[in-house]
Each structure stands twice: as C-alpha cells, then as structure tokens.
Amino acid sequence: MNETVFIGLGSNLGNSANTLTQALNALSTLALTPVVASSFYLSRPLGPADQNDYLNAVARITTDQPPLTLLDHLQAIENQYGRERKGERWGPRTLDLDILLYGDKAIDLPRLKVPHYHMMQRNFVLLPLYEIAPDLHFPDGQSLSDALQQLSLDGIKKLT
Ligand code: ROI
C-alpha cells in the first residue's frame, strides 16, 4: 500500500549542503513519485552548543516500503555519508534522516516511534514541514499550523 511519508534531514559536519542534496537524490530511489523537498534551513544546534549550526530540510515521498524496511534504507543512506554512531548524545552528525510521519499511522516500536518524538517542539522540523505541507494534520488531529504557532522561530533561517 502506498503511503505518504515525511522525512527530516539534518547535517552539521562536512559540506552539509552537498550532503543534503545527495541524500535527497538517494531518497528518490525509495520513492514512487518525485521527491518534494523543502528549502534548506540554517538552525542553531539543539543540545550541546559547542557544535556547528545545522542545515535542516524536510522531504515528502510516496513509498510502498513498510516502516522498518524504510528505516533500514534510511540508515544505509546515513552510513553511506559516513555517519558515525558514537556514544555522544545529541552530538554533531554528517547526516541524520528521521521518519517524521508515515501516513497517518502511529508507530511505537523499539526502533521506531512515529510521529517522531520531540518533533512538535522543533522549529527546524515544523518550519520546513510547513513549507511543503501547510495544511497537514498530525495523527492526533492537531494542525501543523497550530503546532508551529506554539514555537519560537529564533535561531532558524531559511536559505534561498
Ligand atoms: N539541532 C538542530 N538545529 N538541527 C538538528 O537536526 C539537530 N539534530 C539533532 C540534535 C543534536 C538534537 N540537535 C539538532 O539530533
């Protein structure tokens, strides 16, 4: 069954613009229709402040891959870009790909929680999401525009 899936992209190590562009290309191999991508946003790091600003974006794909298969593919793409999974929590990363929303499903598995935990508090997720899906509602019925209005837009800048 085809599902609309939103994926968050983030990078703050290496050439982040290149990495996000290549990751978006890689996502097209998993998608049944053209990938729709937001602009890139420069955002202050959430977590330890002694790391670079992040480049963030959100992509929408249509896929028939089940959630955990899709997650495996996303982790393979992360690894291809040299993502190292060190112990450090909330440390810098070359590429982070997160399944934000998978159709209107709520998924609660050890490896995968959807909607992505904490996304409602993250302007670097909700703002690019709003750019490509302004009418979106979350599985619990809340509208994206309401959620976005709860957030400060400090520390985030859309790049042109
Ligand atoms: N901070 C920002 N601004 N953007 C991210 O993508 C991001 N990702 C993370 C943590 C370390 C929580 N901070 C972030 O995983």
Coordinates of N, CA, C and O and ligand atoms in Angstrom, one line a residue:
M1 N 0.8 -1.2 0.0 CA 0.0 0.0 0.0 C 0.9 1.3 0.0 O 1.9 1.3 0.7
N2 N 0.5 2.2 -0.8 CA 1.3 3.4 -0.9 C 1.0 4.4 0.3 O -0.2 4.6 0.6
E3 N 2.1 4.9 0.8 CA 1.9 5.9 1.9 C 2.7 7.1 1.6 O 3.7 7.1 1.0
T4 N 2.2 8.2 2.1 CA 2.9 9.5 2.1 C 3.8 9.6 3.4 O 3.2 9.5 4.5
V5 N 5.0 9.8 3.2 CA 6.0 9.8 4.3 C 6.8 11.1 4.3 O 7.2 11.5 3.2
F6 N 6.9 11.7 5.5 CA 7.7 12.9 5.6 C 9.0 12.5 6.4 O 9.0 11.8 7.4
I7 N 10.1 12.9 5.8 CA 11.4 12.6 6.3 C 12.2 13.9 6.7 O 12.2 14.8 5.9
G8 N 12.7 13.9 7.9 CA 13.5 15.1 8.3 C 15.0 14.8 8.0 O 15.5 13.7 8.2
L9 N 15.7 15.8 7.5 CA 17.1 15.7 7.2 C 17.9 16.7 8.0 O 17.4 17.9 8.1
G10 N 19.0 16.4 8.5 CA 19.8 17.3 9.2 C 21.3 16.9 9.1 O 21.7 15.8 8.9
S11 N 22.2 18.0 9.1 CA 23.6 17.8 9.0 C 24.3 19.0 9.6 O 23.9 20.1 9.4
N12 N 25.4 18.7 10.3 CA 26.2 19.8 10.8 C 27.7 19.5 10.7 O 28.5 20.2 11.4
L13 N 28.1 18.5 9.9 CA 29.5 18.2 9.8 C 29.8 18.0 8.3 O 29.0 17.5 7.6
G14 N 31.0 18.5 7.9 CA 31.3 18.4 6.4 C 30.6 19.4 5.6 O 30.1 20.4 6.1
N15 N 30.4 19.1 4.3 CA 29.7 20.0 3.4 C 28.2 19.7 3.5 O 27.7 18.8 2.7
S16 N 27.5 20.3 4.4 CA 26.2 19.9 4.7 C 25.2 20.1 3.5 O 24.3 19.3 3.3
A17 N 25.4 21.2 2.8 CA 24.5 21.4 1.6 C 24.7 20.3 0.6 O 23.7 19.8 0.0
N18 N 25.9 19.9 0.3 CA 26.2 18.8 -0.6 C 25.5 17.5 -0.1 O 24.9 16.8 -0.8
T19 N 25.7 17.3 1.2 CA 25.2 16.0 1.8 C 23.7 16.0 1.7 O 23.2 14.9 1.3
L20 N 23.0 17.1 2.0 CA 21.6 17.1 2.0 C 21.1 16.9 0.5 O 20.1 16.1 0.3
T21 N 21.8 17.5 -0.4 CA 21.4 17.4 -1.8 C 21.5 15.9 -2.3 O 20.6 15.4 -2.9
Q22 N 22.7 15.3 -1.9 CA 22.9 13.9 -2.3 C 21.9 13.0 -1.6 O 21.4 12.0 -2.2
A23 N 21.6 13.3 -0.3 CA 20.6 12.5 0.4 C 19.2 12.6 -0.3 O 18.5 11.5 -0.4
L24 N 18.9 13.7 -0.7 CA 17.6 13.9 -1.4 C 17.6 13.1 -2.7 O 16.5 12.4 -3.0
N25 N 18.7 13.0 -3.4 CA 18.8 12.2 -4.6 C 18.6 10.7 -4.2 O 17.9 9.9 -4.9
A26 N 19.2 10.3 -3.1 CA 19.2 8.9 -2.7 C 17.7 8.6 -2.3 O 17.3 7.5 -2.6
L27 N 17.0 9.5 -1.7 CA 15.6 9.3 -1.3 C 14.8 9.0 -2.5 O 13.8 8.2 -2.4
S28 N 15.1 9.6 -3.7 CA 14.3 9.3 -4.9 C 14.3 7.9 -5.3 O 13.3 7.4 -5.9
T29 N 15.3 7.1 -4.9 CA 15.4 5.7 -5.3 C 14.4 4.9 -4.4 O 14.1 3.8 -4.7
L30 N 13.9 5.5 -3.3 CA 13.0 4.8 -2.4 C 11.5 5.2 -2.7 O 10.6 4.7 -2.2
A31 N 11.4 6.2 -3.6 CA 10.1 6.9 -3.7 C 9.4 6.5 -5.1 O 10.1 6.2 -6.1
L32 N 8.1 6.4 -5.0 CA 7.4 6.0 -6.2 C 7.0 7.2 -7.1 O 6.6 7.1 -8.2
T33 N 7.1 8.4 -6.5 CA 6.8 9.7 -7.2 C 7.9 10.6 -6.9 O 8.7 10.4 -5.9
P34 N 8.0 11.7 -7.6 CA 9.1 12.6 -7.4 C 9.2 13.1 -5.9 O 8.1 13.4 -5.3
V35 N 10.4 13.2 -5.4 CA 10.5 13.7 -4.0 C 10.2 15.2 -4.0 O 10.6 15.9 -4.8
V36 N 9.4 15.6 -3.0 CA 9.2 17.0 -2.8 C 10.0 17.4 -1.6 O 9.9 16.8 -0.5
A37 N 10.8 18.4 -1.8 CA 11.8 18.8 -0.7 C 11.5 20.3 -0.4 O 11.2 21.1 -1.2
S38 N 11.7 20.6 0.9 CA 11.7 22.0 1.4 C 13.0 22.7 1.0 O 13.9 22.0 0.6
S39 N 13.0 24.0 1.2 CA 14.3 24.7 1.2 C 15.2 24.2 2.3 O 14.7 23.4 3.2
F40 N 16.4 24.6 2.3 CA 17.3 24.3 3.4 C 17.2 25.4 4.4 O 17.1 26.6 4.0
Y41 N 17.3 25.0 5.7 CA 17.2 26.0 6.8 C 18.5 25.9 7.6 O 18.9 24.7 8.0
L42 N 19.0 27.0 8.0 CA 20.2 27.0 8.9 C 19.6 27.2 10.3 O 18.8 28.1 10.6
S43 N 20.0 26.3 11.2 CA 19.4 26.4 12.6 C 20.5 26.2 13.6 O 21.4 25.4 13.5
R44 N 20.3 26.9 14.7 CA 21.2 26.8 15.9 C 21.0 25.4 16.5 O 19.9 24.8 16.5
P45 N 22.1 24.8 16.9 CA 22.0 23.4 17.5 C 21.1 23.3 18.7 O 21.2 24.2 19.6
L46 N 20.3 22.3 18.7 CA 19.6 22.0 19.9 C 20.5 20.9 20.6 O 21.0 20.0 19.9
G47 N 20.7 21.1 21.9 CA 21.7 20.2 22.6 C 22.9 21.0 22.8 O 22.9 22.2 22.9
P48 N 24.1 20.3 22.9 CA 25.3 20.9 23.2 C 25.6 22.1 22.3 O 25.5 21.9 21.1
A49 N 26.0 23.3 22.8 CA 26.1 24.5 22.0 C 27.5 24.5 21.3 O 27.7 25.3 20.3
D50 N 28.4 23.6 21.7 CA 29.8 23.7 21.1 C 29.8 22.8 19.9 O 30.7 21.9 19.7
Q51 N 28.9 23.0 19.0 CA 28.9 22.3 17.7 C 28.4 23.3 16.6 O 27.8 24.3 17.0
N52 N 28.6 23.0 15.4 CA 28.2 23.9 14.3 C 26.7 24.0 14.2 O 26.0 23.1 14.7
D53 N 26.3 25.1 13.6 CA 24.8 25.2 13.2 C 24.5 24.0 12.3 O 25.4 23.5 11.6
Y54 N 23.2 23.7 12.2 CA 22.7 22.6 11.4 C 22.1 23.1 10.1 O 21.6 24.3 10.1
L55 N 22.2 22.3 9.1 CA 21.4 22.5 7.9 C 20.2 21.5 8.0 O 20.5 20.3 8.2
N56 N 19.0 22.0 7.9 CA 17.9 21.1 8.0 C 16.9 21.2 6.8 O 16.9 22.3 6.2
A57 N 16.2 20.2 6.5 CA 15.2 20.2 5.5 C 14.2 19.1 5.8 O 14.5 18.2 6.6
V58 N 13.1 19.1 5.1 CA 12.1 18.0 5.2 C 11.7 17.6 3.7 O 11.6 18.5 2.9
A59 N 11.6 16.3 3.5 CA 11.2 15.8 2.2 C 9.9 15.0 2.4 O 9.7 14.3 3.4
R60 N 9.1 15.0 1.3 CA 7.9 14.1 1.3 C 8.1 13.1 0.2 O 8.5 13.5 -1.0
I61 N 7.9 11.8 0.5 CA 8.0 10.8 -0.5 C 6.7 10.0 -0.5 O 6.0 9.9 0.6
T62 N 6.4 9.3 -1.6 CA 5.4 8.3 -1.6 C 6.1 7.0 -1.8 O 6.9 6.8 -2.6
T63 N 5.8 6.0 -0.9 CA 6.5 4.8 -0.9 C 5.6 3.6 -0.6 O 4.6 3.8 0.1
D64 N 6.0 2.4 -1.0 CA 5.3 1.2 -0.6 C 6.1 0.3 0.3 O 5.8 -0.8 0.6
Q65 N 7.2 0.9 0.8 CA 8.1 0.2 1.8 C 7.5 0.3 3.2 O 7.1 1.3 3.6
P66 N 7.4 -0.9 3.8 CA 6.9 -0.9 5.2 C 7.9 -0.1 6.1 O 9.0 0.1 5.7
P67 N 7.4 0.4 7.2 CA 8.2 1.4 8.0 C 9.6 0.9 8.4 O 10.5 1.7 8.2
L68 N 9.7 -0.3 8.8 CA 11.1 -0.8 9.3 C 12.0 -1.0 8.1 O 13.2 -0.8 8.2
T69 N 11.4 -1.4 6.9 CA 12.3 -1.5 5.7 C 12.8 -0.1 5.3 O 13.9 0.0 5.0
L70 N 11.8 0.8 5.3 CA 12.2 2.2 5.0 C 13.3 2.7 6.0 O 14.3 3.3 5.5
L71 N 13.1 2.4 7.3 CA 14.1 2.8 8.2 C 15.5 2.2 7.9 O 16.5 2.9 8.0
D72 N 15.5 0.9 7.5 CA 16.8 0.3 7.2 C 17.4 1.0 6.0 O 18.7 1.3 6.0
H73 N 16.6 1.4 5.0 CA 17.2 2.1 3.8 C 17.7 3.4 4.3 O 18.8 3.9 3.8
L74 N 17.0 4.1 5.1 CA 17.5 5.5 5.6 C 18.8 5.3 6.3 O 19.7 6.2 6.2
Q75 N 18.9 4.3 7.2 CA 20.1 4.1 7.9 C 21.3 3.8 7.0 O 22.4 4.2 7.2
A76 N 21.0 3.0 5.9 CA 22.0 2.7 4.9 C 22.5 4.0 4.3 O 23.7 4.2 4.0
I77 N 21.6 4.9 4.0 CA 22.0 6.2 3.3 C 22.8 7.0 4.3 O 23.9 7.6 4.0
E78 N 22.4 7.0 5.6 CA 23.2 7.7 6.6 C 24.6 7.2 6.7 O 25.6 8.0 6.7
N79 N 24.7 5.9 6.7 CA 26.0 5.2 6.8 C 26.9 5.5 5.5 O 28.1 5.7 5.6
Q80 N 26.3 5.6 4.4 CA 27.0 5.9 3.2 C 27.6 7.3 3.2 O 28.6 7.5 2.6
Y81 N 27.0 8.2 4.0 CA 27.6 9.5 4.2 C 28.5 9.6 5.4 O 28.7 10.7 5.9
G82 N 28.9 8.5 5.9 CA 29.9 8.5 7.0 C 29.4 8.8 8.3 O 30.2 9.2 9.2
R83 N 28.1 8.6 8.5 CA 27.6 8.9 9.9 C 28.2 7.9 10.8 O 28.2 6.7 10.6
E84 N 28.8 8.5 11.8 CA 29.3 7.6 12.9 C 28.4 7.7 14.1 O 28.0 8.7 14.5
R85 N 28.1 6.5 14.6 CA 27.2 6.5 15.7 C 28.1 6.3 17.0 O 28.5 5.2 17.4
K86 N 28.6 7.4 17.5 CA 29.4 7.4 18.7 C 28.4 7.4 19.9 O 27.2 7.6 19.8
G87 N 29.0 7.3 21.1 CA 28.1 7.3 22.3 C 27.5 8.7 22.5 O 26.5 8.8 23.2
E88 N 28.1 9.7 22.0 CA 27.7 11.1 22.4 C 26.3 11.4 22.0 O 25.9 11.4 20.9
R89 N 25.5 11.7 23.0 CA 24.1 12.0 22.8 C 24.0 13.4 22.3 O 24.6 14.4 22.8
W90 N 23.2 13.6 21.3 CA 23.0 14.9 20.7 C 24.2 15.6 20.2 O 24.4 16.9 20.3
G91 N 25.2 14.9 19.8 CA 26.4 15.4 19.2 C 26.3 15.7 17.7 O 25.3 15.4 17.1
P92 N 27.4 16.2 17.1 CA 27.3 16.6 15.7 C 27.2 15.3 14.8 O 27.6 14.2 15.2
R93 N 26.6 15.5 13.6 CA 26.5 14.4 12.7 C 26.5 14.9 11.3 O 26.1 16.0 10.9
T94 N 27.1 14.0 10.4 CA 27.2 14.3 9.0 C 25.8 14.2 8.3 O 25.5 15.0 7.4
L95 N 25.0 13.3 8.8 CA 23.7 13.1 8.2 C 22.7 12.4 9.1 O 23.1 11.3 9.6
D96 N 21.6 13.0 9.3 CA 20.6 12.4 10.1 C 19.3 12.3 9.3 O 18.9 13.4 8.7
L97 N 18.7 11.2 9.1 CA 17.4 11.0 8.4 C 16.4 10.4 9.3 O 16.6 9.3 9.8
D98 N 15.3 11.1 9.6 CA 14.3 10.7 10.5 C 13.0 10.5 9.8 O 12.6 11.5 9.1
I99 N 12.3 9.4 10.1 CA 10.9 9.3 9.6 C 10.1 10.1 10.6 O 10.0 9.8 11.8
L100 N 9.5 11.2 10.1 CA 8.7 12.1 10.9 C 7.3 11.6 11.0 O 6.7 11.5 12.1
L101 N 6.7 11.3 9.8 CA 5.3 10.9 9.7 C 5.2 9.8 8.7 O 5.9 9.9 7.6
Y102 N 4.4 8.8 8.9 CA 4.2 7.7 8.0 C 2.7 7.6 7.8 O 2.0 7.0 8.6
G103 N 2.2 8.2 6.7 CA 0.8 8.2 6.5 C 0.2 8.9 7.8 O 0.7 9.8 8.3
D104 N -1.0 8.3 8.2 CA -1.5 8.8 9.5 C -1.3 7.8 10.6 O -2.1 7.7 11.6
K105 N -0.3 6.9 10.4 CA 0.0 5.9 11.4 C 0.7 6.4 12.6 O 1.6 7.3 12.5
A106 N 0.3 5.8 13.8 CA 1.2 6.0 15.0 C 1.9 4.7 15.2 O 1.3 3.6 15.2
I107 N 3.2 4.7 15.2 CA 4.1 3.5 15.3 C 4.9 3.6 16.6 O 5.5 4.7 16.9
D108 N 4.8 2.6 17.4 CA 5.6 2.6 18.7 C 6.3 1.3 18.8 O 5.9 0.3 19.5
L109 N 7.5 1.2 18.2 CA 8.3 0.0 18.2 C 9.6 0.5 18.8 O 10.0 1.6 18.8
P110 N 10.4 -0.5 19.4 CA 11.7 -0.1 20.0 C 12.6 0.7 19.0 O 13.2 1.6 19.4
R111 N 12.6 0.3 17.8 CA 13.5 1.0 16.8 C 12.8 2.2 16.2 O 13.5 3.0 15.5
L112 N 11.6 2.4 16.3 CA 10.9 3.4 15.5 C 9.6 4.0 16.2 O 8.7 3.2 16.5
K113 N 9.7 5.2 16.5 CA 8.5 5.9 17.0 C 8.0 7.0 16.0 O 8.8 7.8 15.6
V114 N 6.8 6.9 15.6 CA 6.2 7.8 14.7 C 4.8 8.2 15.2 O 4.1 7.4 15.6
P115 N 4.5 9.5 15.2 CA 5.3 10.7 14.8 C 6.6 10.8 15.6 O 6.7 10.3 16.7
H116 N 7.6 11.3 14.9 CA 9.0 11.4 15.6 C 8.9 12.1 16.9 O 8.3 13.2 17.0
Y117 N 9.5 11.5 17.9 CA 9.4 12.1 19.2 C 10.1 13.5 19.2 O 11.1 13.7 18.5
H118 N 9.6 14.4 19.9 CA 10.1 15.8 20.0 C 9.9 16.6 18.8 O 10.2 17.8 18.8
M119 N 9.3 16.1 17.7 CA 9.2 16.9 16.5 C 8.3 18.2 16.8 O 8.6 19.2 16.2
M120 N 7.3 18.0 17.6 CA 6.4 19.1 17.9 C 7.1 20.3 18.5 O 6.6 21.4 18.5
Q121 N 8.3 20.0 19.2 CA 9.0 21.1 19.8 C 10.1 21.7 19.0 O 10.9 22.6 19.4
R122 N 10.3 21.2 17.8 CA 11.5 21.6 17.0 C 11.1 22.4 15.8 O 10.5 22.0 14.8
N123 N 11.5 23.7 15.9 CA 11.2 24.6 14.7 C 11.9 24.2 13.5 O 11.4 24.4 12.4
F124 N 13.1 23.5 13.6 CA 13.8 23.1 12.4 C 13.2 21.9 11.7 O 13.6 21.5 10.7
V125 N 12.2 21.3 12.4 CA 11.4 20.3 11.7 C 10.0 20.9 11.2 O 9.7 20.7 10.1
L126 N 9.3 21.6 12.1 CA 8.0 22.0 11.7 C 8.0 23.1 10.7 O 7.1 23.2 9.8
L127 N 9.0 24.0 10.7 CA 9.0 25.1 9.7 C 9.2 24.6 8.3 O 8.5 24.9 7.4
P128 N 10.3 23.7 8.0 CA 10.4 23.1 6.7 C 9.2 22.3 6.3 O 8.7 22.2 5.1
L129 N 8.6 21.6 7.3 CA 7.4 20.7 7.0 C 6.3 21.6 6.5 O 5.6 21.3 5.6
Y130 N 6.1 22.8 7.2 CA 5.0 23.7 6.9 C 5.2 24.2 5.4 O 4.2 24.4 4.7
E131 N 6.5 24.4 5.0 CA 6.7 24.9 3.7 C 6.1 24.0 2.6 O 5.6 24.4 1.6
I132 N 6.2 22.7 2.8 CA 5.8 21.7 1.8 C 4.4 21.1 2.1 O 3.8 20.5 1.2
A133 N 3.9 21.3 3.3 CA 2.6 20.7 3.7 C 1.8 21.6 4.6 O 1.6 21.3 5.8
P134 N 1.5 22.8 4.2 CA 0.8 23.8 5.1 C -0.5 23.3 5.7 O -0.9 23.8 6.7
D135 N -1.2 22.4 5.0 CA -2.5 22.0 5.5 C -2.4 20.7 6.3 O -3.5 20.2 6.7
L136 N -1.2 20.3 6.7 CA -1.1 19.0 7.3 C -1.7 18.9 8.7 O -1.7 19.9 9.5
H137 N -2.3 17.8 9.0 CA -2.7 17.5 10.4 C -2.0 16.2 10.9 O -1.7 15.3 10.1
F138 N -1.7 16.2 12.2 CA -1.0 15.1 12.8 C -2.0 14.0 13.0 O -3.2 14.2 13.0
P139 N -1.5 12.7 13.3 CA -2.4 11.6 13.5 C -3.4 11.9 14.6 O -4.5 11.4 14.6
D140 N -3.0 12.7 15.6 CA -4.0 13.0 16.7 C -5.0 14.1 16.4 O -5.8 14.6 17.2
G141 N -4.9 14.6 15.1 CA -5.8 15.7 14.7 C -5.4 17.1 14.8 O -5.9 18.0 14.2
Q142 N -4.3 17.3 15.5 CA -3.7 18.7 15.7 C -3.2 19.2 14.3 O -2.7 18.4 13.5
S143 N -3.4 20.5 14.1 CA -3.0 21.0 12.8 C -1.5 21.5 13.0 O -1.1 21.9 14.0
L144 N -0.8 21.3 11.9 CA 0.6 21.8 11.9 C 0.7 23.3 12.1 O 1.6 23.8 12.8
S145 N -0.2 24.0 11.6 CA -0.1 25.5 11.7 C -0.3 25.9 13.2 O 0.4 26.7 13.7
D146 N -1.2 25.2 13.9 CA -1.4 25.4 15.4 C -0.1 25.1 16.1 O 0.4 25.8 17.0
A147 N 0.5 23.9 15.7 CA 1.7 23.5 16.4 C 2.8 24.5 16.2 O 3.6 24.8 17.1
L148 N 2.9 25.0 15.0 CA 4.0 25.9 14.7 C 3.8 27.2 15.4 O 4.8 27.9 15.8
Q149 N 2.6 27.6 15.6 CA 2.4 28.9 16.3 C 2.8 28.8 17.8 O 3.0 29.9 18.4
Q150 N 3.0 27.6 18.3 CA 3.5 27.5 19.7 C 5.0 27.7 19.8 O 5.5 27.7 20.9
L151 N 5.7 27.7 18.7 CA 7.1 27.7 18.7 C 7.7 29.0 18.4 O 7.2 29.8 17.6
S152 N 8.9 29.3 19.0 CA 9.7 30.5 18.7 C 10.4 30.2 17.4 O 10.8 29.0 17.1
L153 N 10.5 31.2 16.5 CA 11.3 31.0 15.3 C 12.7 31.6 15.4 O 13.4 31.9 14.5
D154 N 13.1 31.8 16.7 CA 14.5 32.3 17.0 C 15.5 31.2 16.5 O 15.3 30.0 16.7
G155 N 16.6 31.7 15.9 CA 17.7 30.8 15.6 C 17.5 29.9 14.4 O 18.2 28.9 14.3
I156 N 16.5 30.2 13.6 CA 16.4 29.5 12.3 C 16.2 30.4 11.2 O 15.5 31.4 11.3
K157 N 16.8 30.1 10.1 CA 16.8 31.0 8.9 C 16.7 30.2 7.7 O 17.4 29.2 7.4
K158 N 15.7 30.5 6.8 CA 15.5 29.8 5.6 C 16.6 30.3 4.6 O 16.8 31.5 4.4
L159 N 17.2 29.4 3.9 CA 18.3 29.8 2.9 C 17.6 29.9 1.5 O 16.7 29.1 1.3
T160 N 18.1 30.8 0.7 CA 17.5 30.9 -0.6 C 18.4 30.4 -1.7 O 19.5 30.2 -1.5
Ligands
ROI1 N1 19.8 20.7 16.2 C1 19.4 21.3 15.1 N2 19.3 22.6 15.0 N3 19.1 20.5 14.0 C2 19.2 19.2 14.0 O1 18.9 18.5 13.0 C3 19.5 18.6 15.2 N4 19.6 17.2 15.4 C4 19.9 16.6 16.5 C5 20.2 17.4 17.7 C6 21.6 17.0 18.2 C7 19.2 17.1 18.8 N5 20.2 18.8 17.5 C8 19.8 19.4 16.3 O2 19.9 15.3 16.6

